[in-house]
Coordinates of C-alpha atoms (C1' of nucleotides) in Angstrom, one line a residue:
Chain Q
X1 CA -26.7 23.8 -47.0
X2 CA -24.4 21.2 -48.5
X3 CA -26.9 20.0 -51.1
X4 CA -24.4 17.6 -52.7
X5 CA -24.7 15.2 -49.8
X6 CA -28.3 14.2 -50.2
X7 CA -27.5 11.2 -52.4
X8 CA -24.8 9.9 -50.3
X9 CA -27.0 9.9 -47.2
X10 CA -29.7 7.9 -49.0
X11 CA -27.8 4.6 -48.9
X12 CA -27.2 4.7 -45.2
X13 CA -30.8 5.3 -44.1
X14 CA -30.7 2.2 -41.8
X15 CA -29.3 4.2 -38.8
X16 CA -32.0 5.2 -36.4
X17 CA -33.5 8.6 -36.3
X18 CA -32.1 11.1 -33.9
X19 CA -34.3 11.5 -30.8
X20 CA -36.5 14.5 -30.0
X21 CA -36.0 16.3 -33.3
X22 CA -39.1 18.4 -32.7
X23 CA -37.5 19.9 -29.6
X24 CA -34.9 21.7 -31.6
X25 CA -35.0 24.3 -34.3
X26 CA -32.3 22.5 -36.1
X27 CA -29.8 19.7 -35.6
X28 CA -26.6 21.1 -34.3
X29 CA -23.7 18.8 -33.5
X30 CA -20.1 19.2 -32.7
X31 CA -16.8 17.5 -33.3
X32 CA -14.6 17.9 -30.2
X33 CA -11.2 16.5 -30.7
X34 CA -8.4 17.1 -28.3
X35 CA -5.5 18.4 -30.4
X36 CA -2.8 16.0 -29.5
X37 CA -2.2 14.6 -32.9
X38 CA -3.9 13.7 -36.2
X39 CA -7.2 11.8 -36.2
X40 CA -6.7 8.1 -36.7
X41 CA -8.9 5.3 -37.8
X42 CA -10.2 4.9 -34.2
X43 CA -11.4 8.5 -34.1
X44 CA -13.2 8.1 -37.4
X45 CA -16.2 6.7 -35.8
X46 CA -16.9 9.8 -33.8
X47 CA -16.4 12.0 -36.7
X48 CA -18.4 10.1 -39.3
X49 CA -21.4 9.5 -37.0
X50 CA -21.7 13.2 -36.2
X51 CA -21.2 14.2 -39.8
X52 CA -23.7 11.6 -41.0
X53 CA -26.5 12.9 -38.9
X54 CA -25.8 16.5 -39.6
X55 CA -25.9 15.8 -43.3
X56 CA -29.0 13.7 -42.9
X57 CA -30.9 16.5 -41.3
X58 CA -29.2 19.4 -43.0
X59 CA -27.9 20.6 -39.7
X60 CA -24.9 22.4 -38.5
X61 CA -21.6 20.8 -37.6
X62 CA -19.1 22.7 -35.4
X63 CA -15.5 21.8 -35.1
X64 CA -14.5 22.6 -31.5
X65 CA -10.9 22.1 -30.6
X66 CA -11.2 20.9 -27.1
X67 CA -7.9 22.6 -26.2
X68 CA -8.2 23.3 -22.5
X69 CA -4.8 22.9 -20.9
X70 CA -4.8 19.1 -20.6
X71 CA -2.3 17.4 -18.2
X72 CA 1.2 16.0 -18.2
X73 CA -0.1 12.9 -19.9
X74 CA -2.4 14.6 -22.3
X75 CA -0.5 17.4 -24.0
X76 CA -1.7 19.7 -26.7
X77 CA 0.5 19.7 -29.8
X78 CA 0.6 22.6 -32.1
X79 CA 0.6 20.6 -35.3
X80 CA -2.6 18.9 -34.4
X81 CA -4.5 22.1 -35.2
X82 CA -3.6 21.5 -38.9
X83 CA -3.5 17.7 -38.9
X84 CA -7.1 17.4 -37.7
X85 CA -8.8 19.5 -40.4
X86 CA -6.6 17.7 -42.9
X87 CA -8.0 14.4 -41.8
X88 CA -11.6 15.8 -41.8
X89 CA -11.1 16.9 -45.4
X90 CA -9.9 13.4 -46.4
X91 CA -13.1 12.0 -44.8
X92 CA -15.2 14.4 -46.7
X93 CA -16.6 15.9 -43.4
X94 CA -18.0 19.4 -43.9
X95 CA -18.1 21.5 -40.8
X96 CA -19.6 25.0 -40.8
X97 CA -17.5 26.7 -38.2
X98 CA -14.4 26.3 -36.1
X99 CA -14.3 27.1 -32.4
X100 CA -11.3 27.0 -30.0
X101 CA -12.0 26.3 -26.4
X102 CA -8.9 28.3 -25.5
X103 CA -10.6 31.4 -26.9
X104 CA -13.6 31.0 -24.5
X105 CA -11.9 31.0 -21.1
X106 CA -13.5 34.3 -20.0
X107 CA -16.9 32.8 -20.7
X108 CA -16.2 29.9 -18.4
X109 CA -14.9 32.4 -15.8
X110 CA -18.2 34.4 -16.0
X111 CA -20.3 31.3 -15.3
X112 CA -17.9 30.2 -12.6
X113 CA -18.5 33.5 -10.7
X114 CA -22.2 33.1 -11.2
X115 CA -22.2 29.6 -9.9
X116 CA -20.3 30.7 -6.9
X117 CA -22.6 33.6 -6.3
X118 CA -25.6 31.3 -6.5
X119 CA -24.0 28.9 -4.0
X120 CA -23.8 26.1 -6.6
X121 CA -20.1 26.0 -6.6
X122 CA -17.3 26.7 -4.1
X123 CA -13.5 27.1 -4.1
X124 CA -12.0 24.2 -2.2
X125 CA -8.5 24.4 -0.9
X126 CA -8.3 20.8 0.5
X127 CA -5.6 18.5 -0.6
X128 CA -6.9 16.3 -3.4
X129 CA -6.0 13.1 -1.8
X130 CA -7.4 14.1 1.6
X131 CA -10.6 15.3 0.0
X132 CA -11.0 12.0 -1.8
X133 CA -10.4 9.8 1.2
X134 CA -12.0 11.9 4.0
X135 CA -14.8 13.6 2.2
X136 CA -15.8 11.9 -1.0
X137 CA -15.6 8.3 0.2
X138 CA -17.1 9.1 3.5
X139 CA -19.7 11.5 2.0
X140 CA -18.7 14.2 4.5
X141 CA -18.6 17.7 3.2
X142 CA -15.4 19.6 3.7
X143 CA -15.2 22.9 5.5
X144 CA -14.9 24.9 2.2
X145 CA -18.4 23.7 1.1
X146 CA -20.2 25.8 3.7
X147 CA -18.3 29.0 3.2
X148 CA -20.4 31.9 2.0
X149 CA -20.2 33.4 -1.5
X150 CA -18.2 36.3 -0.3
X151 CA -15.4 34.2 0.9
X152 CA -15.6 32.0 -2.1
X153 CA -15.3 34.9 -4.4
X154 CA -12.2 36.1 -2.5
X155 CA -10.7 32.7 -2.9
X156 CA -11.6 32.7 -6.6
X157 CA -9.7 35.9 -7.0
X158 CA -6.7 34.3 -5.3
X159 CA -6.9 31.5 -7.9
X160 CA -6.8 34.0 -10.7
X161 CA -4.1 36.3 -9.3
X162 CA -1.7 33.6 -8.3
X163 CA -2.1 33.7 -4.5
X164 CA -2.9 30.0 -4.8
X165 CA -0.3 27.8 -6.5
X166 CA -1.2 24.9 -8.7
X167 CA -3.1 22.2 -6.8
X168 CA -3.7 24.5 -3.8
X169 CA -7.3 25.3 -4.8
X170 CA -10.0 24.3 -7.2
X171 CA -13.6 25.1 -7.9
X172 CA -16.0 22.3 -7.1
X173 CA -19.6 22.1 -8.4
X174 CA -22.1 21.1 -5.7
X175 CA -23.3 18.0 -7.5
X176 CA -24.0 16.5 -4.1
X177 CA -22.0 14.8 -1.4
X178 CA -24.6 12.1 -0.8
X179 CA -25.0 11.0 -4.4
X180 CA -24.8 7.1 -4.4
X181 CA -22.4 7.4 -7.3
X182 CA -19.0 8.4 -5.9
X183 CA -18.1 9.8 -9.3
X184 CA -20.8 12.5 -8.9
X185 CA -19.8 13.9 -5.5
X186 CA -18.8 17.6 -5.8
X187 CA -16.7 17.3 -8.9
X188 CA -13.9 19.8 -9.7
X189 CA -14.8 22.0 -12.6
X190 CA -11.9 24.5 -12.7
X191 CA -8.4 24.2 -11.6
X192 CA -5.0 26.0 -11.7
X193 CA -2.5 25.1 -14.3
X194 CA 0.5 27.2 -15.2
X195 CA 1.5 25.1 -18.2
X196 CA 2.0 27.1 -21.3
X197 CA -0.7 26.8 -23.9
X198 CA 0.3 26.6 -27.6
X199 CA -2.3 29.1 -28.6
X200 CA -2.8 31.5 -25.7
X201 CA 0.5 31.0 -23.9
X202 CA 0.4 31.9 -20.2
X203 CA -2.6 34.3 -20.5
X204 CA -4.7 32.1 -18.2
X205 CA -3.8 30.1 -15.1
X206 CA -7.2 28.8 -14.2
X207 CA -8.6 26.3 -16.7
X208 CA -12.0 24.5 -16.9
X209 CA -12.3 20.8 -17.0
X210 CA -14.0 19.1 -20.0
X211 CA -17.3 18.4 -18.4
X212 CA -17.7 22.0 -17.1
X213 CA -16.6 23.7 -20.3
X214 CA -19.1 21.5 -22.3
X215 CA -21.8 22.1 -19.8
X216 CA -21.6 25.7 -20.7
X217 CA -20.6 25.4 -24.4
X218 CA -23.1 22.9 -25.5
X219 CA -25.7 25.4 -24.5
X220 CA -23.8 28.5 -25.7
X221 CA -23.1 26.9 -29.1
X222 CA -26.7 25.7 -29.5
X223 CA -25.8 22.0 -29.7
X224 CA -28.8 19.8 -29.9
X225 CA -27.4 16.3 -30.2
X226 CA -24.2 14.8 -28.9
X227 CA -22.7 11.6 -30.0
X228 CA -19.6 10.5 -28.2
X229 CA -17.8 7.6 -26.6
X230 CA -19.2 6.0 -23.5
X231 CA -16.1 6.9 -21.6
X232 CA -17.8 10.3 -21.2
X233 CA -21.1 9.2 -19.6
X234 CA -20.1 10.7 -16.2
X235 CA -19.2 13.9 -17.9
X236 CA -22.7 13.9 -19.5
X237 CA -24.3 13.6 -16.1
X238 CA -22.4 16.6 -14.8
X239 CA -23.3 18.5 -17.9
X240 CA -27.0 17.7 -17.2
X241 CA -26.6 18.9 -13.7
X242 CA -25.4 22.3 -15.1
X243 CA -28.1 22.5 -17.7
X244 CA -30.7 21.9 -15.0
X245 CA -29.2 24.6 -12.7
X246 CA -29.8 27.1 -15.5
X247 CA -33.0 25.6 -16.8
X248 CA -31.4 25.1 -20.2
X249 CA -32.8 22.6 -22.7
X250 CA -30.9 19.3 -22.3
X251 CA -29.1 18.3 -25.5
X252 CA -29.7 14.7 -26.4
X253 CA -26.8 12.5 -25.3
X254 CA -25.9 9.4 -27.2
X255 CA -22.9 7.1 -26.5
X256 CA -21.2 4.4 -28.4
X257 CA -18.7 1.8 -27.1
X258 CA -15.0 1.6 -27.5
X259 CA -13.8 0.5 -30.9
X260 CA -10.7 -1.7 -31.3
X261 CA -9.0 -3.1 -34.3
X262 CA -7.6 -6.7 -34.1
X263 CA -5.0 -5.9 -36.7
X264 CA -4.1 -2.3 -35.8
X265 CA -2.6 -1.0 -32.6
X266 CA -3.5 2.6 -32.1
X267 CA -1.4 4.8 -29.9
X268 CA -1.2 8.5 -30.5
X269 CA 1.5 9.0 -27.9
X270 CA 3.7 6.2 -29.3
X271 CA 3.1 7.5 -32.8
X272 CA 4.2 11.0 -31.7
X273 CA 7.4 9.7 -30.2
X274 CA 8.2 7.7 -33.3
X275 CA 7.4 10.5 -35.7
X276 CA 9.5 12.9 -33.7
X277 CA 12.6 10.7 -33.5
X278 CA 12.3 9.8 -37.1
X279 CA 11.5 6.1 -36.6
X280 CA 8.3 6.7 -38.5
X281 CA 8.5 8.6 -41.8
X282 CA 5.9 11.1 -40.7
X283 CA 2.3 11.4 -39.7
X284 CA 1.3 9.5 -42.8
X285 CA 3.4 6.5 -41.8
X286 CA 1.1 3.5 -42.0
X287 CA 2.0 2.5 -38.4
X288 CA 0.3 5.7 -37.1
X289 CA -3.0 4.5 -38.5
X290 CA -3.7 8.2 -39.0
X291 CA -6.3 9.3 -41.6
X292 CA -3.3 10.7 -43.5
X293 CA -1.8 7.3 -43.6
X294 CA -5.0 5.7 -45.0
X295 CA -5.1 8.4 -47.6
X296 CA -1.5 7.7 -48.5
X297 CA -2.3 4.0 -48.9
X298 CA -5.2 4.7 -51.2
X299 CA -8.0 3.7 -48.8
X300 CA -11.1 5.5 -50.0
X301 CA -12.7 7.5 -47.3
X302 CA -16.0 6.1 -48.4
X303 CA -14.8 2.6 -47.4
X304 CA -14.0 3.9 -43.9
X305 CA -17.3 5.7 -43.8
X306 CA -19.3 2.6 -44.8
X307 CA -17.7 0.4 -42.2
X308 CA -18.1 3.0 -39.4
X309 CA -21.8 3.5 -40.2
X310 CA -22.4 -0.2 -40.4
X311 CA -21.3 -0.4 -36.7
X312 CA -24.2 1.8 -35.8
X313 CA -24.4 3.3 -32.3
X314 CA -24.1 0.2 -30.1
X315 CA -22.7 1.0 -26.7
X316 CA -20.8 -2.3 -26.3
X317 CA -17.1 -2.4 -26.8
X318 CA -16.3 -4.0 -30.1
X319 CA -13.3 -5.3 -31.9
X320 CA -13.4 -5.3 -35.7
X321 CA -10.9 -6.0 -38.4
X322 CA -9.3 -3.7 -41.0
X323 CA -10.3 -6.5 -43.4
X324 CA -13.8 -5.1 -43.5
X325 CA -12.4 -1.7 -44.6
X326 CA -10.2 -3.4 -47.2
X327 CA -13.2 -5.4 -48.5
X328 CA -15.1 -2.1 -48.9
X329 CA -12.2 -0.5 -50.5
X330 CA -11.9 -3.2 -53.1
X331 CA -15.5 -3.0 -53.9
X332 CA -15.3 0.7 -54.4
X333 CA -12.0 0.8 -56.4
X334 CA -11.4 -2.5 -58.1
X335 CA -13.3 -1.7 -61.3
X336 CA -11.5 1.6 -61.9
X337 CA -8.0 0.4 -60.8
X338 CA -5.4 -0.3 -63.6
X339 CA -3.3 -3.4 -63.3
X340 CA 0.5 -3.6 -63.4
X341 CA 3.2 -6.1 -62.9
X342 CA 5.6 -5.7 -60.0
X343 CA 8.1 -8.3 -58.8
X344 CA 9.7 -7.9 -55.5
X345 CA 13.4 -8.8 -55.4
X346 CA 13.1 -10.5 -58.8
X347 CA 15.1 -13.6 -59.6
X348 CA 16.3 -13.5 -63.3
X349 CA 15.4 -16.3 -65.6
X350 CA 16.8 -16.6 -69.1
X351 CA 14.2 -17.5 -71.7
X352 CA 15.5 -19.2 -74.8
X353 CA 14.1 -20.2 -78.2
X354 CA 11.6 -17.4 -78.2
X355 CA 9.3 -17.1 -81.2
X356 CA 10.8 -14.5 -83.5
X357 CA 7.4 -12.9 -83.8
X358 CA 7.2 -12.3 -80.1
X359 CA 8.6 -8.8 -79.5
X360 CA 6.0 -7.3 -77.2
X361 CA 3.6 -8.5 -74.6
X362 CA 0.0 -7.2 -74.7
X363 CA -1.6 -7.1 -71.3
X364 CA -5.0 -5.6 -70.6
X365 CA -5.2 -2.5 -68.5
X366 CA -8.1 -4.1 -66.7
X367 CA -9.2 -7.7 -67.3
X368 CA -12.9 -6.9 -67.0
X369 CA -12.8 -4.0 -69.3
X370 CA -11.0 -4.8 -72.6
X371 CA -12.1 -1.5 -74.0
X372 CA -9.6 0.3 -71.8
X373 CA -6.8 -1.0 -74.0
X374 CA -3.5 -2.8 -73.5
X375 CA -0.3 -2.3 -71.7
X376 CA 2.5 -3.0 -74.2
X377 CA 5.6 -4.5 -72.7
X378 CA 8.7 -4.8 -74.9
X379 CA 10.5 -8.1 -74.5
X380 CA 13.9 -7.1 -75.9
X381 CA 14.7 -10.5 -77.3
X382 CA 18.0 -10.9 -79.2
X383 CA 18.3 -14.1 -81.2
X384 CA 15.3 -15.5 -79.4
X385 CA 16.8 -15.0 -76.0
X386 CA 15.6 -12.6 -73.3
X387 CA 15.7 -12.3 -69.5
X388 CA 12.7 -11.9 -67.2
X389 CA 12.3 -11.3 -63.5
X390 CA 10.0 -13.5 -61.6
X391 CA 9.1 -14.0 -57.9
X392 CA 11.5 -16.2 -56.0
X393 CA 8.6 -18.1 -54.4
X394 CA 7.2 -18.9 -57.8
X395 CA 10.6 -20.3 -59.0
X396 CA 10.9 -22.3 -55.8
X397 CA 7.8 -24.3 -56.4
X398 CA 8.7 -25.1 -60.0
X399 CA 10.4 -28.4 -60.8
X400 CA 12.5 -29.1 -63.8
X401 CA 10.1 -29.5 -66.7
X402 CA 7.4 -27.5 -65.1
X403 CA 5.4 -25.7 -67.8
X404 CA 4.4 -22.2 -66.7
X405 CA 3.1 -19.1 -68.3
X406 CA 4.4 -15.6 -68.0
X407 CA 1.0 -14.0 -67.9
X408 CA -0.3 -12.5 -71.1
X409 CA 2.8 -13.5 -72.9
X410 CA 3.9 -17.1 -73.5
X411 CA 4.4 -20.5 -72.0
X412 CA 7.8 -21.8 -71.0
X413 CA 9.3 -25.0 -69.6
X414 CA 11.8 -24.8 -66.9
X415 CA 15.2 -26.3 -68.0
X416 CA 17.6 -25.4 -65.3
X417 CA 17.2 -24.0 -61.8
X418 CA 20.6 -22.6 -61.1
X419 CA 21.0 -20.3 -62.9
X420 CA 17.3 -20.4 -64.0
X421 CA 16.8 -21.2 -67.7
X422 CA 13.5 -21.8 -69.4
X423 CA 12.7 -22.8 -73.0
X424 CA 9.9 -21.3 -75.0
X425 CA 7.0 -23.8 -75.1
X426 CA 4.0 -22.3 -76.7
X427 CA 2.0 -19.2 -77.1
X428 CA -1.6 -20.2 -76.4
X429 CA -2.9 -19.9 -72.9
X430 CA -4.8 -23.2 -73.4
X431 CA -1.6 -25.1 -73.6
X432 CA -0.7 -24.2 -70.0
X433 CA -4.2 -24.9 -68.8
X434 CA -4.0 -28.4 -70.3
X435 CA -1.2 -29.2 -67.9
X436 CA -2.5 -27.1 -65.1
X437 CA 0.6 -25.0 -65.2
X438 CA 0.9 -21.9 -63.1
X439 CA 0.4 -18.4 -64.6
X440 CA 2.7 -16.0 -63.0
X441 CA 3.5 -12.3 -63.2
X442 CA 6.8 -11.1 -64.5
X443 CA 8.8 -8.1 -65.6
X444 CA 11.4 -7.7 -68.4
X445 CA 15.0 -7.1 -67.5
X446 CA 15.2 -4.3 -69.9
X447 CA 13.2 -1.2 -69.1
X448 CA 11.6 -2.1 -65.8
X449 CA 11.2 0.6 -63.3
X450 CA 12.5 0.5 -59.7
X451 CA 9.8 0.7 -57.1
X452 CA 10.0 1.0 -53.3
X453 CA 7.0 -0.3 -51.6
X454 CA 6.1 0.6 -48.0
X455 CA 4.2 -2.2 -46.3
X456 CA 1.6 -1.8 -43.6
X457 CA 4.1 -2.6 -40.9
X458 CA 6.3 0.2 -42.1
X459 CA 8.9 -2.0 -43.7
X460 CA 10.0 -1.2 -47.2
X461 CA 10.8 -3.6 -50.0
X462 CA 12.4 -3.0 -53.3
X463 CA 11.3 -4.4 -56.6
X464 CA 10.8 -3.7 -60.3
X465 CA 7.6 -2.8 -62.1
X466 CA 6.8 -3.1 -65.7
X467 CA 7.9 -0.4 -68.1
X468 CA 5.3 2.3 -68.4
X469 CA 4.8 2.8 -64.7
X470 CA 7.0 5.9 -64.9
X471 CA 4.2 7.5 -66.9
X472 CA 1.8 7.2 -64.0
X473 CA 1.1 10.1 -61.7
X474 CA 1.6 10.4 -58.0
X475 CA -1.7 9.6 -56.3
X476 CA -2.6 6.8 -58.7
X477 CA -4.1 3.7 -57.3
X478 CA -3.0 0.5 -58.9
X479 CA -3.2 -3.2 -58.5
X480 CA 0.0 -5.1 -58.7
X481 CA -1.2 -8.4 -60.1
X482 CA -1.0 -11.2 -57.6
X483 CA 0.6 -8.9 -55.1
X484 CA -2.1 -6.4 -54.0
X485 CA -3.4 -2.9 -54.3
X486 CA -1.0 0.0 -53.9
X487 CA -1.0 3.8 -54.2
X488 CA 1.8 5.8 -55.7
X489 CA 2.5 8.5 -53.3
X490 CA 5.7 9.9 -54.9
X491 CA 7.1 9.6 -58.4
X492 CA 10.9 9.4 -58.7
X493 CA 13.7 6.8 -58.8
X494 CA 12.6 4.6 -57.2
X495 CA 8.9 5.2 -57.5
X496 CA 7.4 5.2 -54.0
X497 CA 4.3 3.2 -53.4
X498 CA 2.3 2.3 -50.3
X499 CA 0.7 -1.1 -50.0
X500 CA -3.0 -0.9 -49.3
X501 CA -4.2 -4.5 -49.1
X502 CA -4.5 -7.7 -51.0
Chain Z
rG1 C1' -16.0 -1.0 -1.9
rC2 C1' -19.6 2.2 -4.5
rC3 C1' -22.2 3.7 -9.3
rC4 C1' -23.6 2.9 -14.4
rC5 C1' -24.1 0.0 -18.8
rG6 C1' -24.3 -4.2 -21.9
rA7 C1' -25.0 -9.6 -23.6
rU8 C1' -27.6 -12.5 -31.3
rG9 C1' -22.7 -17.3 -35.4
rG10 C1' -15.1 -16.4 -35.6
rU11 C1' -16.1 -10.8 -36.2
rG12 C1' -19.7 -6.8 -36.7
rU13 C1' -24.7 -5.9 -37.1
rA14 C1' -30.6 -6.2 -38.1
rG15 C1' -34.7 -7.7 -35.2
rU16 C1' -35.9 -6.4 -28.8
rC17 C1' -39.6 -0.4 -27.5
rC18 C1' -45.5 -2.3 -29.6
rG19 C1' -44.3 -11.1 -28.3
rG20 C1' -46.3 -14.4 -33.8
rC21 C1' -44.3 -12.2 -40.8
rC22 C1' -37.4 -15.0 -37.1
rC23 C1' -36.8 -23.2 -37.2
rA24 C1' -33.4 -15.5 -36.9
rG25 C1' -31.8 -11.3 -42.1
rC26 C1' -27.2 -8.7 -43.9
rA27 C1' -21.9 -7.9 -44.1
rU28 C1' -17.2 -9.8 -43.2
rC29 C1' -14.1 -13.9 -42.3
rU30 C1' -13.2 -19.2 -43.2
rA31 C1' -13.7 -23.7 -46.5
rG32 C1' -15.2 -25.7 -51.2
rG33 C1' -16.9 -25.0 -56.3
rG34 C1' -17.7 -22.0 -61.0
rU35 C1' -15.8 -18.1 -64.1
rU36 C1' -11.5 -15.3 -65.2
rU37 C1' -4.5 -15.4 -68.8
rU38 C1' -3.8 -12.4 -60.9
rC39 C1' -3.4 -14.9 -55.0
rG40 C1' -8.2 -9.3 -57.4
rA41 C1' -13.3 -8.8 -59.0
rC42 C1' -17.8 -11.6 -60.0
rC43 C1' -21.2 -16.0 -59.2
rC44 C1' -22.7 -20.4 -56.3
rU45 C1' -22.5 -23.6 -52.0
rA46 C1' -21.1 -24.9 -46.9
rU47 C1' -20.1 -24.3 -41.6
rG48 C1' -21.9 -21.2 -37.9
rA49 C1' -25.7 -17.4 -33.1
rC50 C1' -30.5 -15.4 -29.7
rC51 C1' -25.4 -15.9 -22.0
rC52 C1' -27.7 -19.4 -18.2
rG53 C1' -32.1 -20.8 -15.2
rG54 C1' -37.0 -20.0 -14.0
rG55 C1' -41.8 -17.6 -15.0
rU56 C1' -46.0 -15.2 -18.1
rU57 C1' -48.3 -16.8 -22.8
rC58 C1' -51.6 -20.8 -27.5
rG59 C1' -46.7 -18.7 -28.9
rA60 C1' -40.7 -15.3 -26.3
rA61 C1' -34.4 -13.3 -29.3
rU62 C1' -38.4 -10.0 -28.0
rC63 C1' -42.1 -9.3 -21.5
rC64 C1' -41.0 -10.4 -15.9
rC65 C1' -37.6 -12.4 -11.9
rG66 C1' -32.9 -14.5 -10.5
rG67 C1' -28.0 -15.6 -11.8
rU68 C1' -23.5 -15.5 -14.8
rC69 C1' -20.1 -13.1 -17.7
rG70 C1' -18.2 -8.7 -19.9
rG71 C1' -17.2 -3.3 -20.2
rG72 C1' -16.9 1.7 -18.2
rG73 C1' -16.7 5.3 -14.2
rC74 C1' -15.4 6.8 -8.9
rA75 C1' -8.5 12.4 -11.7
rC76 C1' -7.3 19.5 -9.8
rC77 C1' -6.9 14.1 -18.0
rA78 C1' -9.6 14.3 -22.4

RNA sequence: GCCCCGAUGGUGUAGUCCGGCCCAGCAUCUAGGGUUUUCGACCCUAUGACCCGGGUUCGAAUCCCGGUCGGGGCACCA
């Protein structure tokens, strides 16, 4: 299964083996996103780690939309059901089947009834606050805990048929009232919610909590290994309690710490607001840090993958920099990336006394690979006179008399600053080196192509790129010399590019 | 208050289980140099770490004890 991945796994063999492999017929893992929005760079760790191990052991990966009803703070969003697979595709993650928690509610009911019959769970109608303060903290069981199965089943029916309103009753698992860990005392596993679900509407009014639904499903789906964030360790303990009650094999639990980026603020709810009110251009806006946005910027999924796998499985919270992703991306893409000139808000400089022979500049497509040919940029000189756009900051640091080179074209001496005028000086690059003159990028006034560049902070800047750019295709990754790497995401006038990194 | 977890250079990680091959490796960042008609790539160099205190041992980043600091949990969220 997925034979094409064998090579790719080879290079990352430094991650540890999964534990207890002999205990399981095969490695089965799952991706369990809550569908509230697209996956972003912060979610990539969970996805890549699971995918990595499944590929390494030729196992099975299940995409499980963890779409139980959520809460007022955590809301399911319909579009996430499509945005998540889209992100997975970008990352090159291959999953073998897709499961929706919201399709499995009856299964959770079945086990709930069973747990109640067995006396391992009960329906509690205590007020949540009262229960916490008077029972959990004081380790005193509430009156509901000792009710017999008969009564509990009657109460369960009342939960299902609406005799209880929201918050009036919930099912608690008897994890133990005397557990030293307060988090473990008779935790709620099912509760009432009358919110409308995007997939199943109002078909159900009793919904399982994450730890319960997984306690059942990790077994039902045959999951062998679970890798997830350490914010879920308590949930893992509750799952283990359930597995023990039924004498099921315990899947291997592994946790990693929280991942933060020093140069990226990740907030799905803020992103959703900004996307909805149009402040962001869409879910691929760079400020969302979604996988879609990385794709739009031309970040190779392999770069993301490499960085995430380098982090390993440490359980400590870490803060890393996007710079490591950019560094990997450059390594991956630099050699294959064509060069181009782009000048943001060009300032026009008149070049005089041009050599009559000089009608076209010849610039290598890639400096390290001359065999890839030349970009030919017409200069449009009339009577030895032409006009070029250069970067304002370059002009600013020039003094009168400064000898500079328009890269891959000719050397000039600055004659006037306002308006800028330069005189042709020489052709050979050595002449500018002799005087340590700057070599700068430029574009001709005639024939240059308007480009709108979206920066990482969402701002857009206008500029001109060299003639010829209009022949590129959407999706191309380029390096604007001395500016940085960009990806064309839409051809047009202007051409739309997204800045990737320096 | 109670429970759990962790601690290696600026950042991240390897080594810790089974003490010596670690005066601690790798990546990234930063600084400098080389090369290059880019502020990219490539090459070289530099700075820089085992949380603290005891103990065991010929020998401890690794084992033991005690601190300190940091993170997470104690939701009818995921």
